[in-house]
Coordinates of C-alpha atoms and ligand atoms in Angstrom, one line a residue:
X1 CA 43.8 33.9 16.5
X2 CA 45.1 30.5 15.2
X3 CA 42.4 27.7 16.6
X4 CA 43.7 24.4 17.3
X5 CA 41.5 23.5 20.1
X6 CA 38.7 21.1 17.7
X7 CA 38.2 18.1 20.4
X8 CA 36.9 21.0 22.7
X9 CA 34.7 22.6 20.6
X10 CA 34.5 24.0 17.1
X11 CA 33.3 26.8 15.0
X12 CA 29.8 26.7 13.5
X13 CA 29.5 26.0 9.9
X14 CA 28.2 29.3 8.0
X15 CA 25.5 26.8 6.3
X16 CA 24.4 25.5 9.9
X17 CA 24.0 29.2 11.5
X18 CA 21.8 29.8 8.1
X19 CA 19.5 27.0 8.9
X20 CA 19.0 27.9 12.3
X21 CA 18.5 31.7 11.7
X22 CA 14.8 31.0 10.8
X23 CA 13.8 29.2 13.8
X24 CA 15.6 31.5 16.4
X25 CA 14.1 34.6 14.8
X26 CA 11.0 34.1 13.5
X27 CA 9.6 30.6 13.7
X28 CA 9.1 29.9 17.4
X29 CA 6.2 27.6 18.1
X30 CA 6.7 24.6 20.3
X31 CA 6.8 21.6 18.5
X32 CA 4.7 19.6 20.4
X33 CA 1.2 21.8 20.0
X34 CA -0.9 21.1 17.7
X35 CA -1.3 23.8 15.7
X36 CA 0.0 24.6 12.0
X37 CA 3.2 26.1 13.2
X38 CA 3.7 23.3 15.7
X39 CA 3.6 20.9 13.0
X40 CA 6.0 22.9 10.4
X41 CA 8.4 22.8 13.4
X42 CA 8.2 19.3 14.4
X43 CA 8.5 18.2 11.0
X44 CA 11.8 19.8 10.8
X45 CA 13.0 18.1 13.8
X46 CA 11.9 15.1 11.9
X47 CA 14.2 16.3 8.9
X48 CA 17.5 16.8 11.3
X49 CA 16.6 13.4 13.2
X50 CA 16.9 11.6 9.8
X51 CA 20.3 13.7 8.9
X52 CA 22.1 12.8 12.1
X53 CA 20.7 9.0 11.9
X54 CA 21.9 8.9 8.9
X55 CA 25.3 10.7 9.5
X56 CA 25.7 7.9 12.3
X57 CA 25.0 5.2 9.3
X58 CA 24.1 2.4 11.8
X59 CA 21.1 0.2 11.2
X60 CA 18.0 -0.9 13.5
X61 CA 18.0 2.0 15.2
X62 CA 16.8 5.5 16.6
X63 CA 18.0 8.9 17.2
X64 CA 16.9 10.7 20.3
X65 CA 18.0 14.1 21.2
X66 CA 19.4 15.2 24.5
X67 CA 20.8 18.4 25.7
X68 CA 24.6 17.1 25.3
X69 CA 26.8 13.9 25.1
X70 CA 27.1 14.1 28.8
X71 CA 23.4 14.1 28.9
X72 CA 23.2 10.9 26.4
X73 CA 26.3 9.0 28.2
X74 CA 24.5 9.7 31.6
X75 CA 21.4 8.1 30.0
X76 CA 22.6 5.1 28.6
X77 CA 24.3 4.4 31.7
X78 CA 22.1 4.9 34.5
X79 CA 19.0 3.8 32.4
X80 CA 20.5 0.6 31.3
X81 CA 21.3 -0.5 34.9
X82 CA 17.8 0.8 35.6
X83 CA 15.9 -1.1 33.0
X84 CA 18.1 -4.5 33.6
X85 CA 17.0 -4.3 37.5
X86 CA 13.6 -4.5 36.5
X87 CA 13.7 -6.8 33.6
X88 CA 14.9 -10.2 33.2
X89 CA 18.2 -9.6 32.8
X90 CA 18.5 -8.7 36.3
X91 CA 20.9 -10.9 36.9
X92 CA 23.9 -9.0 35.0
X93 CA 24.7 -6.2 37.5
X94 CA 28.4 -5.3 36.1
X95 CA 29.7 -2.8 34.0
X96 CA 32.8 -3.1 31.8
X97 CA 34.9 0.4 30.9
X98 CA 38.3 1.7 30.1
X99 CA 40.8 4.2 32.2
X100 CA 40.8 6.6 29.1
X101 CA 36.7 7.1 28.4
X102 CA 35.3 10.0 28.9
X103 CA 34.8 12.1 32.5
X104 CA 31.2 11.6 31.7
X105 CA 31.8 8.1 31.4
X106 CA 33.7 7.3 34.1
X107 CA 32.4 9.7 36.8
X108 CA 28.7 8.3 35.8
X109 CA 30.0 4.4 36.2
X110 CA 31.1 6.0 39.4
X111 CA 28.1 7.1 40.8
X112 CA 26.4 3.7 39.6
X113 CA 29.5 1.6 41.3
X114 CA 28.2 4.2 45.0
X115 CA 24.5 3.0 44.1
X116 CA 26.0 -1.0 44.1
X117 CA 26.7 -1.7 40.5
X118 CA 30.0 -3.8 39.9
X119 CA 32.2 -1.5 38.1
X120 CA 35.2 -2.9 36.1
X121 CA 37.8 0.1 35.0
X122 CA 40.0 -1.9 32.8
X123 CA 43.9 -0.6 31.9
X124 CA 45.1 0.0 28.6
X125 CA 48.1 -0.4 27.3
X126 CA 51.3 2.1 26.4
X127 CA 49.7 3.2 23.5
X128 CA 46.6 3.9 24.7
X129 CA 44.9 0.9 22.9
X130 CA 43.0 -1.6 25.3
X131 CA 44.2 -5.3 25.3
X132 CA 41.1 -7.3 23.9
X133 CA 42.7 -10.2 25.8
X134 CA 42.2 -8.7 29.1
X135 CA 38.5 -7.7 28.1
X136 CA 37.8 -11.7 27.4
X137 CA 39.2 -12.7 30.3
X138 CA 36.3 -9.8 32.2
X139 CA 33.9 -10.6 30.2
X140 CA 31.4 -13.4 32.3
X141 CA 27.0 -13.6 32.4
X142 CA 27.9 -11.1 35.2
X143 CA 28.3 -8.1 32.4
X144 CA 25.2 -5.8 31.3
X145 CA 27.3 -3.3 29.3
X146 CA 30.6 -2.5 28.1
X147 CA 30.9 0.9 27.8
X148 CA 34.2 1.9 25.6
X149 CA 34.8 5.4 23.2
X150 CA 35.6 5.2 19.4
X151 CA 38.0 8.2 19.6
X152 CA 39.7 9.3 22.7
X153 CA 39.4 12.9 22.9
X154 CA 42.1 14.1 24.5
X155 CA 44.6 11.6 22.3
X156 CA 42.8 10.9 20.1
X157 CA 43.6 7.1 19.7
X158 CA 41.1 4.2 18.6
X159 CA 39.6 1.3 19.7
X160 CA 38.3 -1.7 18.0
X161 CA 34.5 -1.4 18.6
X162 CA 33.6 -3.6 16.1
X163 CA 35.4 -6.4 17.6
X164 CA 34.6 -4.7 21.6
X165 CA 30.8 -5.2 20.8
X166 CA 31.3 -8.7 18.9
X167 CA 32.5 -9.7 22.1
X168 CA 30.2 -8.1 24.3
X169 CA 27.5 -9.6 22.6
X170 CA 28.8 -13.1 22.5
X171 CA 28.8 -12.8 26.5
X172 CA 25.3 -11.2 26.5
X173 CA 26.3 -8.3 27.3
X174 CA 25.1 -4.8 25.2
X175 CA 28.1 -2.7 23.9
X176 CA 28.0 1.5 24.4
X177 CA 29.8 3.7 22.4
X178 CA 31.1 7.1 22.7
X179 CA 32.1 8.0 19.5
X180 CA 31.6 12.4 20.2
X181 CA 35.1 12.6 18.6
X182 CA 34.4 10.2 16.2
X183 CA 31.1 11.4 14.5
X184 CA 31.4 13.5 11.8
X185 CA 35.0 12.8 11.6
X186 CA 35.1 8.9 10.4
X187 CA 33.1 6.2 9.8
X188 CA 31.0 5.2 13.2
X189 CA 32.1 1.7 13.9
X190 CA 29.5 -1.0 13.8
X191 CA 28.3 -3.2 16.6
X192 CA 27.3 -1.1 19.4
X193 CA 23.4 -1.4 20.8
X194 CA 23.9 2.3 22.5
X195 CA 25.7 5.7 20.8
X196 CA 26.6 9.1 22.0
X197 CA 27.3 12.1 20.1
X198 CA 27.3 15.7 20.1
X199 CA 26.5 18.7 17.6
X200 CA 29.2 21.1 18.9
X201 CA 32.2 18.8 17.7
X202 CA 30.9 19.0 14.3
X203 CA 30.6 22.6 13.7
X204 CA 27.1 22.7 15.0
X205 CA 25.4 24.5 18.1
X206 CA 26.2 23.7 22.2
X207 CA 23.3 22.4 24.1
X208 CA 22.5 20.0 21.6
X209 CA 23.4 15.7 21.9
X210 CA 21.9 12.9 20.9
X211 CA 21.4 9.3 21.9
X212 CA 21.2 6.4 18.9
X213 CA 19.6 3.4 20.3
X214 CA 19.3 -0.1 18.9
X215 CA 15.6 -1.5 18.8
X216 CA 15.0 -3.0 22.1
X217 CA 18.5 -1.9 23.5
X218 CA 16.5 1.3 25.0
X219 CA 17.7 2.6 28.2
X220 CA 15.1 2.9 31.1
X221 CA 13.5 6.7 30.6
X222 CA 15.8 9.5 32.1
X223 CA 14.1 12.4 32.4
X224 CA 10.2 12.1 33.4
X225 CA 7.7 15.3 32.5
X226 CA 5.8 15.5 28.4
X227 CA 6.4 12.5 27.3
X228 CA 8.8 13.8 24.4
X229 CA 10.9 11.6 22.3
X230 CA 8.7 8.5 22.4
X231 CA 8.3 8.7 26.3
X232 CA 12.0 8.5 27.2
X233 CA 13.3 12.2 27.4
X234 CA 10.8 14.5 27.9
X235 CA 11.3 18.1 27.7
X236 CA 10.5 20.5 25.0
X237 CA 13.0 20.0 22.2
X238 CA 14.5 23.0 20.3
X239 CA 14.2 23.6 16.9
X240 CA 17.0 25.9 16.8
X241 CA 19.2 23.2 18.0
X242 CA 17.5 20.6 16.3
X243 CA 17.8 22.0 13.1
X244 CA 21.1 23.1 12.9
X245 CA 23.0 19.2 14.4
X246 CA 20.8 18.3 11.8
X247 CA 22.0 20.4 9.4
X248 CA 25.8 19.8 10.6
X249 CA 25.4 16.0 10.3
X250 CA 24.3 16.5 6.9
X251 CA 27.0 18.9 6.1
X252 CA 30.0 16.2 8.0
X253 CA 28.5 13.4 6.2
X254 CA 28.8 14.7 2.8
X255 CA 32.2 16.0 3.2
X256 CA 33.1 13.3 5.3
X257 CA 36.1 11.5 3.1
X258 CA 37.2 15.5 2.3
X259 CA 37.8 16.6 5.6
X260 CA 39.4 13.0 7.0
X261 CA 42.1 13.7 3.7
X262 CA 42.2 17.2 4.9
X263 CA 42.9 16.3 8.3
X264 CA 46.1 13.4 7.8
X265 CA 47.6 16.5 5.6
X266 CA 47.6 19.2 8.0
X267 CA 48.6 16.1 10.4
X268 CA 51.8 15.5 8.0
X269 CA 52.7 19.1 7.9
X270 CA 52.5 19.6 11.4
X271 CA 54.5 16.8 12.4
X272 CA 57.1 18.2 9.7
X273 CA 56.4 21.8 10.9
X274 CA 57.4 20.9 15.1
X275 CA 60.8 19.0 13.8
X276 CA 62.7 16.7 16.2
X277 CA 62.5 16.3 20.0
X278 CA 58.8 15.6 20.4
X279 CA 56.7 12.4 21.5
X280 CA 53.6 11.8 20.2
X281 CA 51.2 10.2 23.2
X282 CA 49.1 7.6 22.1
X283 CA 49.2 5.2 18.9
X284 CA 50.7 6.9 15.9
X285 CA 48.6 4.0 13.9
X286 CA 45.7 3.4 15.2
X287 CA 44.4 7.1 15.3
X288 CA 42.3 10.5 14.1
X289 CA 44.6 12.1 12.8
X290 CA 42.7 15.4 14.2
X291 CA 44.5 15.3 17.7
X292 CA 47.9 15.6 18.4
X293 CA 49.0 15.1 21.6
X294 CA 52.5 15.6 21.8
X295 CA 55.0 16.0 24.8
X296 CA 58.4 17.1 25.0
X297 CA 61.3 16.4 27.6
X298 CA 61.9 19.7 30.1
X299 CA 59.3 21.5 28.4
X300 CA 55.9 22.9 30.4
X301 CA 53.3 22.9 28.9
X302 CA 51.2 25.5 30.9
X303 CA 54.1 27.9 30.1
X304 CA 53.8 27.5 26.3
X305 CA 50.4 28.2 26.8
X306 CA 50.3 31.1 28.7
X307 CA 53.2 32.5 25.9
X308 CA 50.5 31.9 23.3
X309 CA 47.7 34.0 23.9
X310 CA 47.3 33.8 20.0
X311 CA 46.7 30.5 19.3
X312 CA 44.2 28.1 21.5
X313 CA 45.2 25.3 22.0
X314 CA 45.0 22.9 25.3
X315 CA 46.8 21.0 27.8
X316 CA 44.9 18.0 28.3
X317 CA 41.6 17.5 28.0
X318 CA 38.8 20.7 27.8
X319 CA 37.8 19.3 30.7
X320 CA 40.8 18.5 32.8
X321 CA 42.5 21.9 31.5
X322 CA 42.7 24.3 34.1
X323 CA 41.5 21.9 37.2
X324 CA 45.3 21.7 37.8
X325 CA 44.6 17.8 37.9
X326 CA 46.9 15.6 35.9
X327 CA 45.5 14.2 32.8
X328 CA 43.7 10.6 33.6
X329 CA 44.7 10.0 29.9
X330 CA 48.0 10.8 30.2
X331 CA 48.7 8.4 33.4
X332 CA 46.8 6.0 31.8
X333 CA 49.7 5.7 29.6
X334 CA 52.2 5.4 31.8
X335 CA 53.4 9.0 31.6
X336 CA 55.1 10.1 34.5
X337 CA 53.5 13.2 36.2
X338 CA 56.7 15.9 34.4
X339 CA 56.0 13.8 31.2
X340 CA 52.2 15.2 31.4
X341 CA 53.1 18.7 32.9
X342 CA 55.3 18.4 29.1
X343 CA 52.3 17.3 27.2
X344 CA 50.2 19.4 24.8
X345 CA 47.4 18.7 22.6
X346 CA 46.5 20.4 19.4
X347 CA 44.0 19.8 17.8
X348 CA 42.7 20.5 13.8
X349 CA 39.9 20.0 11.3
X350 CA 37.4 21.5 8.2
X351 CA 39.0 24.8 8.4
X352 CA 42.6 24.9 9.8
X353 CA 44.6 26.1 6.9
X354 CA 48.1 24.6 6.1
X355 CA 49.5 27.5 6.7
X356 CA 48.5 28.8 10.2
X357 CA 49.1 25.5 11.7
X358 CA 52.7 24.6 10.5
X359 CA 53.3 28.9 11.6
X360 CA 52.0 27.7 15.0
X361 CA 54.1 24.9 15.2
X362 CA 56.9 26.4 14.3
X363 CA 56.7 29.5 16.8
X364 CA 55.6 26.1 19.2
X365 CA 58.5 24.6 18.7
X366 CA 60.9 27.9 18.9
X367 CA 59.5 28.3 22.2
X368 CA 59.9 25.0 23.3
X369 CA 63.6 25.1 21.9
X370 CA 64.0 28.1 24.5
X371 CA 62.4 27.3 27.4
X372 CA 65.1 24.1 27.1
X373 CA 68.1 26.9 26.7
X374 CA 66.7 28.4 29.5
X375 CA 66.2 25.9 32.1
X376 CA 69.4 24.0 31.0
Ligands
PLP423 N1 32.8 12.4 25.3 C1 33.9 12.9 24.7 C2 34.8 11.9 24.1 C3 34.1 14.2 24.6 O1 35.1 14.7 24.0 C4 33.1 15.1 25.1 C5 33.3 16.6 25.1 O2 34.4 17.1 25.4 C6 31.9 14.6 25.7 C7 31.8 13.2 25.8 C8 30.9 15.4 26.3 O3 30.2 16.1 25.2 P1 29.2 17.3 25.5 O4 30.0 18.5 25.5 O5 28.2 17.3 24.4 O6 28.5 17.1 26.8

């Protein structure tokens, strides 16, 4: 099995399953009673919380965990608009996003556009970069947030969030961040009042997200019960889970620059390994170098996957795959509906070896080279 599938998930580190072992088999007290063992556990918690702040490196902030991005991005969202309608920024009612976010981006802004918020779903351009022009020209005292991703997961492109929040800010507007394909990966950008991330694209568990949060920038609570996490996400938190993002945070952030330089090798090689005929979809520049997203005239995708049984790899995005709906992405580019039937997206990291991936993109390519024969 050759795995190029790492914006859908990827494989637990060996040192984060260690550091969960102990609280999954033996050490199972809630951390919220009051007893010795209670205590022992929270204070871990306390550990991780500090390792995935400090793997998100941004300053005047908090870290509170969630059950998954989704969970977070639903969060920010919907307890933003909440907390503005009862504060004094009530007057800002509009939200700002992009065609390419997330599913749990857009869907949510969705929902809140049904419950009366002014939604804004800005274009981007060919390359999958938004045009910072057409955001200032958006951008009025209407705005409460801006919500934009660092990393595009199924392209893997960029954006400027530096210069996204400088902007939002200067209208007086607050900036959130999805950076899940980001984190771990590269340097968080700096600027955003709001972050989402997620353990299980960093080689830590599923079921485990978290929400950074500027002082003061605090969404409205989301879900209502103990009173965990300072009063703004109760439920009992795991220390399984907690632990181990903790421990994968740690883990990405020490090996941080190692696995980026890993990762724009096996990037080169690949490239080299798939030879001529192929497009890559999205910004060759401005980029993780992680996701390849590549598309090739007459080919079908779904067919090269169903001939690959060995090697995962995906169509669009995890999500998308499989739904038989074209890629939002994808048409957000401009590609024509056979261009994304065409389009494939592999994608590498920590432990892809040279070798497997330039094999699979050689038998990839052989394939692709036939099907073409074939149909011509
Ligand atoms: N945002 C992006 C960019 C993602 O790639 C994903 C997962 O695919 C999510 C959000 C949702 O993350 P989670 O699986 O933790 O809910």
């Amino acid at each position: 099995m050759i795995y190029l599938d790492y914006q859908a998930t990827t494989p637990v580190a060996p040192e984060v399953a260690r550091a969960m072992q102990p609280w999954i088999e033996e050490k199972f007290a809630n951390p919220h009673s009051p007893s010795r063992w209670g205590h022992e556990a929270e204070a871990a918690i306390e550990v991780a919380r500090k390792q995935v702040d400090k793997a998100i490196g941004l300053r005047g902030g908090s870290v509170a965990f969630t059950g998954s991005a989704t969970e977070a991005l639903n969060w920010a969202l919907k307890g933003t608009v909440e907390k503005a309608a009862t504060s004094r920024k009530s007057g800002r009612n509009r939200i700002i996003t992009v065609a390419t976010e997330h599913a749990a981006v857009l869907d949510t802004c969705e929902w809140l556009a049904g419950q009366g918020v002014d939604l804004t779903i800005l274009p981007v351009q060919k390359d999958g970069r938004l045009d910072l022009d057409l955001l200032a020209r958006e951008l009025d005292k209407r705005v409460l947030l801006v919500a934009v991703m660092q990393v595009n997961n199924e392209i893997g492109v960029t954006q400027p969030i530096s210069e996204i929040a400088k902007m939002a800010h200067d209208a007086g507007a607050l900036m959130l961040c999805d950076a899940v394909q980001a984190f771990g990966r590269m340097e968080l950008c700096s600027g955003p009042d709001l972050v989402a991330v997620s353990a299980h694209k960093i080689h830590g568990s599923k079921g485990i997200g978290a929400l950074w949060m500027k002082k003061g920038a605090e969404p409205a609570p989301f879900i209502h019960g103990g009173g965990q996490e300072r009063g703004l996400r109760s439920g009992t938190l795991s220390p399984e889970l907690c632990v181990g993002f903790g421990a994968a945070a740690k883990l990405a952030d020490e090996r941080l620059t190692r696995d980026y330089d890993h990762v724009e090798k096996l990037w080169k090689a690949a490239v080299a390994a798939l030879g001529p005929g192929w497009v890559i979809n999205g910004s060759t520049a401005h980029r993780y170098y992680g996701n390849l997203n590549i598309r090739r005239e007459g080919v079908d995708g779904a067919r090269l996957l169903a001939d690959f049984r060995d090697i995962a790899f995906s169509l669009g995005s995890a999500c998308a795959s499989g739904s038989g709906r074209p890629s939002h992405v994808l048409r957000a580019l401009g590609l024509d509906y056979r261009q994304a039937r065409s389009s494939i997206r592999l994608g590498f990291g920590r432990y892809t070896t040279q070798k497997e991936l330039t094999d699979a993109c050689r038998r990839i390519a052989a394939n692709a080279h036939a099907q073409e024969k074939l149909d011509a």
